XYZ file of C-alpha atoms in Angstrom:
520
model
C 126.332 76.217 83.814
C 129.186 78.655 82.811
C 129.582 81.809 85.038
C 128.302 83.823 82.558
C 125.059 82.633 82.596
C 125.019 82.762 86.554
C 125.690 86.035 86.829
C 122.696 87.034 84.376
C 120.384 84.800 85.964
C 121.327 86.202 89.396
C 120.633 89.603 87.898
C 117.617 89.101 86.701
C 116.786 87.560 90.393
C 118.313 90.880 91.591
C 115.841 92.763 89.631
C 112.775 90.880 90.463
C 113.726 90.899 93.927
C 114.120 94.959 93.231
C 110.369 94.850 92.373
C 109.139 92.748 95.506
C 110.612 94.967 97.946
C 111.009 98.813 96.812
C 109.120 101.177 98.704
C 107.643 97.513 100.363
C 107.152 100.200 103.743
C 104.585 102.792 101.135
C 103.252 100.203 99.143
C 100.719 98.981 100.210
C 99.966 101.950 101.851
C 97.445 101.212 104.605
C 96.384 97.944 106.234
C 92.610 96.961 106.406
C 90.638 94.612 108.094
C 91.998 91.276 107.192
C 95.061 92.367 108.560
C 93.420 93.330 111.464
C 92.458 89.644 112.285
C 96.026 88.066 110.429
C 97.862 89.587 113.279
C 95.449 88.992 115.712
C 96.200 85.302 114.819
C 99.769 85.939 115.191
C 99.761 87.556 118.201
C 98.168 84.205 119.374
C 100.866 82.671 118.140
C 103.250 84.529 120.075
C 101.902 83.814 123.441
C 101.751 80.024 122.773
C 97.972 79.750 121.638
C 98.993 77.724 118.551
C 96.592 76.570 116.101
C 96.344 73.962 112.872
C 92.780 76.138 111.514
C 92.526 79.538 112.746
C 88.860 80.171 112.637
C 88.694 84.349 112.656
C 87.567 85.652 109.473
C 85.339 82.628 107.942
C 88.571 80.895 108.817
C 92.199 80.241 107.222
C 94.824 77.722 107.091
C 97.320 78.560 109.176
C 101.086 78.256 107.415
C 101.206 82.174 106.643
C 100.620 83.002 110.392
C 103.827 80.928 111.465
C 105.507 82.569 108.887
C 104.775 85.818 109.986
C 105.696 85.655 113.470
C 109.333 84.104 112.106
C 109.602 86.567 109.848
C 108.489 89.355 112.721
C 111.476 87.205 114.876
C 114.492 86.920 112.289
C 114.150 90.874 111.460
C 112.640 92.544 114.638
C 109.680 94.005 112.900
C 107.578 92.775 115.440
C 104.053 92.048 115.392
C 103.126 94.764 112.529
C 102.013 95.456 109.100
C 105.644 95.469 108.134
C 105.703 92.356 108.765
C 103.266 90.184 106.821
C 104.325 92.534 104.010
C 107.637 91.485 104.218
C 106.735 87.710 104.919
C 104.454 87.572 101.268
C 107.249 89.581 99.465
C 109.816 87.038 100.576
C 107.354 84.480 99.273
C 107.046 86.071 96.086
C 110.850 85.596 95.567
C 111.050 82.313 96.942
C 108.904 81.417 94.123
C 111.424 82.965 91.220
C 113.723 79.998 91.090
C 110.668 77.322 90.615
C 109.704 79.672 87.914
C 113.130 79.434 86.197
C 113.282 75.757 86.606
C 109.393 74.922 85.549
C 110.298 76.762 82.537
C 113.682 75.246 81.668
C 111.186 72.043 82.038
C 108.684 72.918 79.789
C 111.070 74.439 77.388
C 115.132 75.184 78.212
C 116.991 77.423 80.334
C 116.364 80.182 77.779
C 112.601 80.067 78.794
C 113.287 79.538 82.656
C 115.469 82.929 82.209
C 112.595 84.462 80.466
C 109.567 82.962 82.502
C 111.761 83.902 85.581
C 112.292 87.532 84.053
C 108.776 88.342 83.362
C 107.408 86.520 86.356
C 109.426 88.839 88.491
C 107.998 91.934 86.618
C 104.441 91.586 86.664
C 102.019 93.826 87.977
C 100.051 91.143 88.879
C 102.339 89.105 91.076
C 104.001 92.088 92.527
C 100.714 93.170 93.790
C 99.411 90.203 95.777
C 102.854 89.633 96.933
C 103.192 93.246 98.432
C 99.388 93.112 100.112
C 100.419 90.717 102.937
C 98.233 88.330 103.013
C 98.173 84.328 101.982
C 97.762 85.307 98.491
C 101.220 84.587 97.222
C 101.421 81.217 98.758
C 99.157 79.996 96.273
C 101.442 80.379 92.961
C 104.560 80.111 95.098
C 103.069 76.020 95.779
C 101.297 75.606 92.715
C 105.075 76.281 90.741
C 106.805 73.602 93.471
C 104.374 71.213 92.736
C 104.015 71.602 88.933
C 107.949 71.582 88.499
C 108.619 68.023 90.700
C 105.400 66.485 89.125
C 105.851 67.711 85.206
C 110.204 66.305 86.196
C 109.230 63.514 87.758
C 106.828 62.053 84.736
C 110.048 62.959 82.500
C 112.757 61.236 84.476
C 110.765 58.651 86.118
C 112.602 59.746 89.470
C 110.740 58.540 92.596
C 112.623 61.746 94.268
C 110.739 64.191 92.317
C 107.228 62.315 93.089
C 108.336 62.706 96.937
C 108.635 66.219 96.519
C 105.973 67.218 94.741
C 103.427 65.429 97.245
C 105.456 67.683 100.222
C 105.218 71.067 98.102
C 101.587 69.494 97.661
C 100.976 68.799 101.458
C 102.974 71.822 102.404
C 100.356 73.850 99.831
C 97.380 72.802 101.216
C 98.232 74.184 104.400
C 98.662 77.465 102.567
C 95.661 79.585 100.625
C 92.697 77.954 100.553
C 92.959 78.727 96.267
C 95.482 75.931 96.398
C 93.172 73.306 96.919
C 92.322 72.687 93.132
C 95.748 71.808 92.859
C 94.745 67.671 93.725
C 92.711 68.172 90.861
C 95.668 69.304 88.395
C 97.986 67.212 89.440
C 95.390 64.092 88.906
C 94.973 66.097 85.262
C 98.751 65.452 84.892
C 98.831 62.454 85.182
C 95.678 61.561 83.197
C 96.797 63.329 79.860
C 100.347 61.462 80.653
C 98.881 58.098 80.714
C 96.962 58.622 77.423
C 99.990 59.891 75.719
C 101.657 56.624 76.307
C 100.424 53.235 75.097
C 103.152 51.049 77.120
C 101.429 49.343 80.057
C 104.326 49.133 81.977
C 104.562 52.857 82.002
C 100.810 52.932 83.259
C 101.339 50.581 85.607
C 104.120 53.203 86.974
C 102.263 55.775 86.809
C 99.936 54.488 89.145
C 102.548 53.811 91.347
C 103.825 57.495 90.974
C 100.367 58.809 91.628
C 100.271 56.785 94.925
C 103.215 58.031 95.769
C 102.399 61.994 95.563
C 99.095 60.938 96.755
C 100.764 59.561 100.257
C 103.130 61.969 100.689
C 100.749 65.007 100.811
C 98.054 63.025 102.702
C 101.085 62.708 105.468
C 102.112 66.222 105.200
C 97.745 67.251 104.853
C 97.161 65.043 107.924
C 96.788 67.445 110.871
C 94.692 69.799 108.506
C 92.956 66.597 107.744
C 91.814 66.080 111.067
C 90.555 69.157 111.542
C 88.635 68.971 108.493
C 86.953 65.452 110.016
C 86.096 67.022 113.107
C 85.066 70.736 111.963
C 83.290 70.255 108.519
C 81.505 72.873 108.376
C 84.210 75.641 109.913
C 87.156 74.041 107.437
C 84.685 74.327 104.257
C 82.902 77.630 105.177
C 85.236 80.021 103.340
C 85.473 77.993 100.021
C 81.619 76.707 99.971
C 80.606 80.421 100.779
C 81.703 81.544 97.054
C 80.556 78.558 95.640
C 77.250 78.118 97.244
C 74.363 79.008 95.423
C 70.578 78.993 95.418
C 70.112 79.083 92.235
C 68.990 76.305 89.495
C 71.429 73.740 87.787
C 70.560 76.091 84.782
C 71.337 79.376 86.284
C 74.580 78.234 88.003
C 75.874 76.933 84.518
C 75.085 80.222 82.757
C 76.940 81.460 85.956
C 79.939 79.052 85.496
C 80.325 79.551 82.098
C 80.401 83.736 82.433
C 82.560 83.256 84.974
C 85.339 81.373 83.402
C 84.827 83.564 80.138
C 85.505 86.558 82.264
C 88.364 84.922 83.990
C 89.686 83.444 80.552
C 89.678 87.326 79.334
C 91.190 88.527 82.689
C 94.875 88.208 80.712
C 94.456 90.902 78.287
C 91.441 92.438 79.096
C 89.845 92.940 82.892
C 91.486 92.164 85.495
C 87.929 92.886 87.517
C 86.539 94.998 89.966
C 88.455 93.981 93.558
C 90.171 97.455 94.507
C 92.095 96.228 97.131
C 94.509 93.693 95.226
C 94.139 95.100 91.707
C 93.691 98.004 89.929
C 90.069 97.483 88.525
C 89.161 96.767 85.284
C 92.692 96.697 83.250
C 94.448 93.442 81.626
C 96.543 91.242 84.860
C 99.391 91.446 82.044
C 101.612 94.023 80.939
C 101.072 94.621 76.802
C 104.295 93.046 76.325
C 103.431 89.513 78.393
C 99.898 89.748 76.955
C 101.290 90.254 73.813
C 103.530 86.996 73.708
C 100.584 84.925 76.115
C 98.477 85.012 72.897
C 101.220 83.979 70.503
C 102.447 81.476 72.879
C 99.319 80.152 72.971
C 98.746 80.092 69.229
C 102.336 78.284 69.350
C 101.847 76.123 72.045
C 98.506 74.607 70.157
C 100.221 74.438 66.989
C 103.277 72.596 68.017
C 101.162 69.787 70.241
C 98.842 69.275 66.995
C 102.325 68.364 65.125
C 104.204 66.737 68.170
C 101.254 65.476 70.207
C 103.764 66.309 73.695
C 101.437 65.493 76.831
C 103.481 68.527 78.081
C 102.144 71.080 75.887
C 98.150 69.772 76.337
C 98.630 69.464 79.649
C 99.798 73.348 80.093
C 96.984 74.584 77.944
C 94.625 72.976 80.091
C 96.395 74.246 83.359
C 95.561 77.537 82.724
C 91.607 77.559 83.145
C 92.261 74.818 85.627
C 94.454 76.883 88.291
C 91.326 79.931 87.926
C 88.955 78.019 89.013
C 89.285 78.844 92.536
C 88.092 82.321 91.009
C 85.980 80.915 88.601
C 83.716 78.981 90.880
C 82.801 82.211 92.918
C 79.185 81.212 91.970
C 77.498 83.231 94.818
C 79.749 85.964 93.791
C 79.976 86.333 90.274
C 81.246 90.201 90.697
C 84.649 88.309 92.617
C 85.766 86.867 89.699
C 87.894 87.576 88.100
C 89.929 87.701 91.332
C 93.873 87.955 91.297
C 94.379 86.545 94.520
C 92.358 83.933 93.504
C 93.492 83.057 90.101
C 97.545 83.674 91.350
C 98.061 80.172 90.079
C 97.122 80.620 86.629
C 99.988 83.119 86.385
C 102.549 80.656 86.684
C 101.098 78.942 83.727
C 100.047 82.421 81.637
C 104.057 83.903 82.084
C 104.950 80.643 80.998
C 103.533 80.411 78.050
C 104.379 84.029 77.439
C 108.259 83.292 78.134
C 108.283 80.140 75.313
C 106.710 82.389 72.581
C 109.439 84.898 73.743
C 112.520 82.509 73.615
C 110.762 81.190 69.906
C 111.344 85.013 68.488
C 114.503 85.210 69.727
C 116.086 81.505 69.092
C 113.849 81.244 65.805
C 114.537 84.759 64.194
C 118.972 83.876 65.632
C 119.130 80.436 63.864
C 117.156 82.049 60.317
C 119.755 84.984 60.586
C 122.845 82.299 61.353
C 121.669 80.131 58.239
C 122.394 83.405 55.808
C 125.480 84.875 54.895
C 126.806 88.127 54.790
C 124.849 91.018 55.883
C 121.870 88.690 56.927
C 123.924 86.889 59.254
C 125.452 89.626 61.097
C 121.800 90.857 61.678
C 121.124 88.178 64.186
C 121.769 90.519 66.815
C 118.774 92.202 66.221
C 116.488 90.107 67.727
C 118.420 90.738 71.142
C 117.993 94.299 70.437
C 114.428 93.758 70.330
C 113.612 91.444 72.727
C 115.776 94.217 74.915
C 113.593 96.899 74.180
C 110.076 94.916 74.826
C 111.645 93.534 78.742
C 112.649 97.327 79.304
C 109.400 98.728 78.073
C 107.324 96.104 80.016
C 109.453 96.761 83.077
C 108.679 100.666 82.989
C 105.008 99.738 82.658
C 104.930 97.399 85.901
C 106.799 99.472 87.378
C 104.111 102.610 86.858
C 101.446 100.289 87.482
C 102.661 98.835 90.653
C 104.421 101.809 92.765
C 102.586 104.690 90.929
C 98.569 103.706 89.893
C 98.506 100.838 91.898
C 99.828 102.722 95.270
C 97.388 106.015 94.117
C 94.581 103.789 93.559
C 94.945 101.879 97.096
C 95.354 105.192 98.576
C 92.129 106.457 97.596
C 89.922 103.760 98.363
C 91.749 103.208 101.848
C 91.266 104.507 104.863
C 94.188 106.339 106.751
C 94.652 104.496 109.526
C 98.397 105.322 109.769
C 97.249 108.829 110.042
C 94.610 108.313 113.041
C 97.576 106.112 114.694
C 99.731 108.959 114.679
C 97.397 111.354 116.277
C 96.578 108.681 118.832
C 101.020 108.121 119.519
C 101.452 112.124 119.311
C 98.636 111.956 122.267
C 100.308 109.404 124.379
C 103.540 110.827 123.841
C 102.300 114.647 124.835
C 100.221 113.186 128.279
C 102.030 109.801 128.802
C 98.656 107.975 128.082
C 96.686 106.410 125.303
C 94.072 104.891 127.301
C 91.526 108.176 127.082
C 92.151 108.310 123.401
C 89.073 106.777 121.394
C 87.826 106.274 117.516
C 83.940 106.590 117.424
C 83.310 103.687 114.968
C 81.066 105.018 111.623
C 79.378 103.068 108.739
C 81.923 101.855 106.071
C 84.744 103.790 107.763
C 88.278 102.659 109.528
C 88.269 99.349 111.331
C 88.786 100.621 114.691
C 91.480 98.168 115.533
C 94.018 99.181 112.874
C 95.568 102.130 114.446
C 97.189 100.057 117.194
C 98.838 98.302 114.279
C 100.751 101.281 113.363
C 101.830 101.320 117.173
C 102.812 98.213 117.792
C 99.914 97.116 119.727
C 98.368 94.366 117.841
C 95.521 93.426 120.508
C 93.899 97.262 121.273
C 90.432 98.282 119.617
C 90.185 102.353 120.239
C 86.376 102.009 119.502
C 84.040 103.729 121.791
C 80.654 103.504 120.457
C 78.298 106.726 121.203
C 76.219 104.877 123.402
C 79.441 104.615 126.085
C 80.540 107.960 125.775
C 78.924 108.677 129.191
C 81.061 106.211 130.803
C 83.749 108.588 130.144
C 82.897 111.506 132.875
C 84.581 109.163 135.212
C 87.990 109.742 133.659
C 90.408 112.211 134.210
C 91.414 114.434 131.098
C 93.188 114.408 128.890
C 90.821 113.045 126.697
C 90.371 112.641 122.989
C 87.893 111.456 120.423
C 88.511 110.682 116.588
C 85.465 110.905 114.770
C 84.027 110.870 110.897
C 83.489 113.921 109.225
C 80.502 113.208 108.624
C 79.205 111.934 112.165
C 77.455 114.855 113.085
C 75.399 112.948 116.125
C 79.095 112.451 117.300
C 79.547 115.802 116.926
C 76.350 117.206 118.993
C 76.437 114.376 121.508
C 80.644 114.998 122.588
C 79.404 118.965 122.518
C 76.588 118.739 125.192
C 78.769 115.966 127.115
C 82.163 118.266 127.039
C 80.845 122.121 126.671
C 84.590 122.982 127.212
C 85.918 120.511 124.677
C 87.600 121.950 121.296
C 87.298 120.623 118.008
C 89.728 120.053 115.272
C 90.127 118.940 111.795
C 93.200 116.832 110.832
C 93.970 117.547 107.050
C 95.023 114.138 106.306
C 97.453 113.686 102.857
C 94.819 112.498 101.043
C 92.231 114.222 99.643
C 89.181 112.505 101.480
C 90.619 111.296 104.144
C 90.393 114.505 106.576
C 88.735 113.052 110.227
C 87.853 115.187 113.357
C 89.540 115.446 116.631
C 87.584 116.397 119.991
C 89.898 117.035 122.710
C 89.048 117.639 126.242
C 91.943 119.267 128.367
C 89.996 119.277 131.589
């Protein structure tokens, strides 16, 4: 590798690693619940209550969690929102350089710098890698794996199997999306075996398969255990999407939809989950999107004239990695899901990045063939390729820190805000234990305040049936309420005739709560 190309490929990690982390401490904006109960789990952690299955939340595999609190460790962000969104963004750059190498696999280092390039872009991984939760483990894994296994069935190299059944082990222990991935990699090396007619190479094969099989069984085996001994905990957040009353009928029209809508997802609808996406727009730029469906065109045309195992084998990954959102039978209105279907952009950028490297290597050696004027035009295809990476750039960049952050904002609740009036209390009287949020339908989870404090284990809920309980302490004293809870409002009146009320304007339109203070 010349220095030359180094240096480009380190900017272009540069520059994705400029998209990961800008404005990480805005965007996202405001915690909810999930993160709530992630931190719960790591404050666990940090006072030696380790676990192999943490059960809060319909339970979750437990790798992110220990990441966290090293994360929280290494760079003294403590137990906080800063830092699971600062653990997931390092994840989403840890998974730039399998990117670059699964495409210098499938194709050559031209579409690893590509893949790599528009990987590092996209709206779509940017989001889920800025939310802070397990989301980004799942293509992060899913690219390991697919690099050592696709390598290892190329170069025969027992190294390679051993590593992709660790990055397979290691991903199981991640999101629980990544547990299709058995399935692809069992896919691999079933379209590999009937691309080759040599029974010796079968023969190896199985012996490769046994060997990836082994190695993540070792590196699944604690997780394993707990599976054996807690079915019904282990399964209950996967089997709650896919369980169904319905008839055999009814859940195939469901299937079917589903993977139609998830199949669209690309260039169409991203779907309807506010929190990770912004509803209802393609998961791809126009300029990815654009080259995904010539890629694919490309992709089918050049396996029905080469018959490579490679090329079948990534045209079938792509529905394969969304079926974790795919098979949200119970929940048809989940998918398509862009935490769940992460995986499939590894695959979908992919394909993108080889149509992208066939403009510009096809349209350079028809130019170089030519003479005279037509060969000094093959620097036009640089030009142009150029211009469609800097347009889709701009347009991830406006989707991610501008509509994306605006979006969030809206639909969010201003914890941050409520925090603030809670640590501008304690800092005023020297106490935040007579400070309270009256919990309302479909409003702020009552624990996240304390996140914005540093206090990952205080809920400031006080329900309306308590508020009597607080006669007995001494004032200061004061309540955060919705704007809309008028019992609140009556009830903390007749309790407190002397209290005063306030409205805090809050910086989004919406978002405004009331204060009732009590001085004496």
């Amino acid at each position: 590798m010349d220095w030359e190309w180094l240096a480009l490929l380190l900017a272009v990690f540069a520059f994705a690693a400029f998209f990961r982390f800008y404005r990480l401490n805005e965007v996202l904006a405001e915690p909810f619940s999930d993160h709530a109960e992630k931190l719960l789990d790591v404050y666990d952690i940090s006072n030696g209550n380790t676990s192999i299955f943490f059960i809060r939340n319909t339970g979750r595999e437990g790798l992110q969690m220990y990441w966290t609190f090293l994360v929280a460790t290494l760079f003294g962000t403590g137990i906080s929102f800063l830092s699971l969104k600062l653990g997931t963004a390092l994840i989403g750059v840890f998974t730039l350089p399998f990117v670059y190498l699964l495409g210098k696999e499938f194709g050559n280092p031209v579409v690893g710098f590509f893949a790599m390039f528009l990987f590092g872009i996209s709206y779509w991984m940017n989001v889920i890698a800025r939310i802070g939760l397990r989301f980004p483990l799942y293509p992060l894994f899913a690219a390991g794996t697919l690099l050592f296994l696709t390598r290892g069935l190329r170069t025969a190299s027992r190294n390679d199997f051993l590593l992709c059944g660790l990055l397979l082990g290691l991903g199981l222990h991640g999101y629980t999306p990544f547990r299709i991935m058995p399935f692809v990699v069992l896919t691999a090396f079933t379209i590999f075996v009937l691309h080759n007619n040599s029974k010796a190479i079968r023969a190896q094969a199985l012996q490769w398969l046994t060997i990836v099989a082994v190695t993540a069984l070792m590196v699944f085996l604690p997780l394993l255990r707990y599976w054996m001994e807690y079915p019904e905990v282990f399964g209950l957040r996967a089997f709650s999407r896919l369980d169904s009353a319905g008839t055999f009928g009814s859940l195939a029209g469901v299937f079917f939809s589903n993977l139609l809508n998830a199949l669209l997802m690309f260039n169409v609808d991203d779907g309807n989950i506010w929190v990770n996406s912004l509803p209802h727009r393609p998961a791809l730029d126009v300029v990815t999107g654009a080259f995904f469906v010539i890629g694919l065109v490309l992709l089918i045309l050049r396996y029905l004239r080469q018959r490579d195992w490679r090329d079948l084998f990534l045209l079938v990954l792509i529905p394969l990695l969304l079926m974790p959102s795919v098979l949200s039978l119970a929940y048809p209105e989940e998918n398509p899901a862009l935490n769940r279907a992460g995986g499939a952009a590894v695959a979908a950028i992919l394909v993108s990045a080889m149509a992208v490297e066939g403009l510009v290597v096809g349209t350079v050696r028809g130019a170089e063939s030519g003479q005279g004027p037509e060969k000094r035009r093959g620097f036009i295809p640089y030009i142009l390729v150029g211009i469609l990476l800097a347009a889709a750039s701009f347009q991830n960049y406006d989707l991610v820190l501008r509509q994306f952050d605006r979006y969030f904002r809206i639909g969010a609740w201003n914890s941050s805000e409520m925090g603030r009036s809670i640590r501008f209390f304690g800092d005023v009287y020297g106490r935040m234990d007579t400070a309270w949020i009256v919990p309302y339908e479909q409003w702020v989870d009552t624990r996240l305040p304390a996140l914005w404090m540093g206090i990952p284990n205080r809920d400031f809920a006080l329900w309306p049936d308590q508020f009597a309980s607080t006669l007995t302490l001494p004032a200061p004293k004061m309540f955060i309420f919705n704007l809309q809870d008028l019992d609140t409002k009556n009830a903390l009146k007749q309790l407190y005739p002397n209290g005063t009320l306030s409205r805090y304007t809050s910086a989004t339109t919406g978002k405004d709560y009331m204060i009732f203070f009590v001085e004496e």
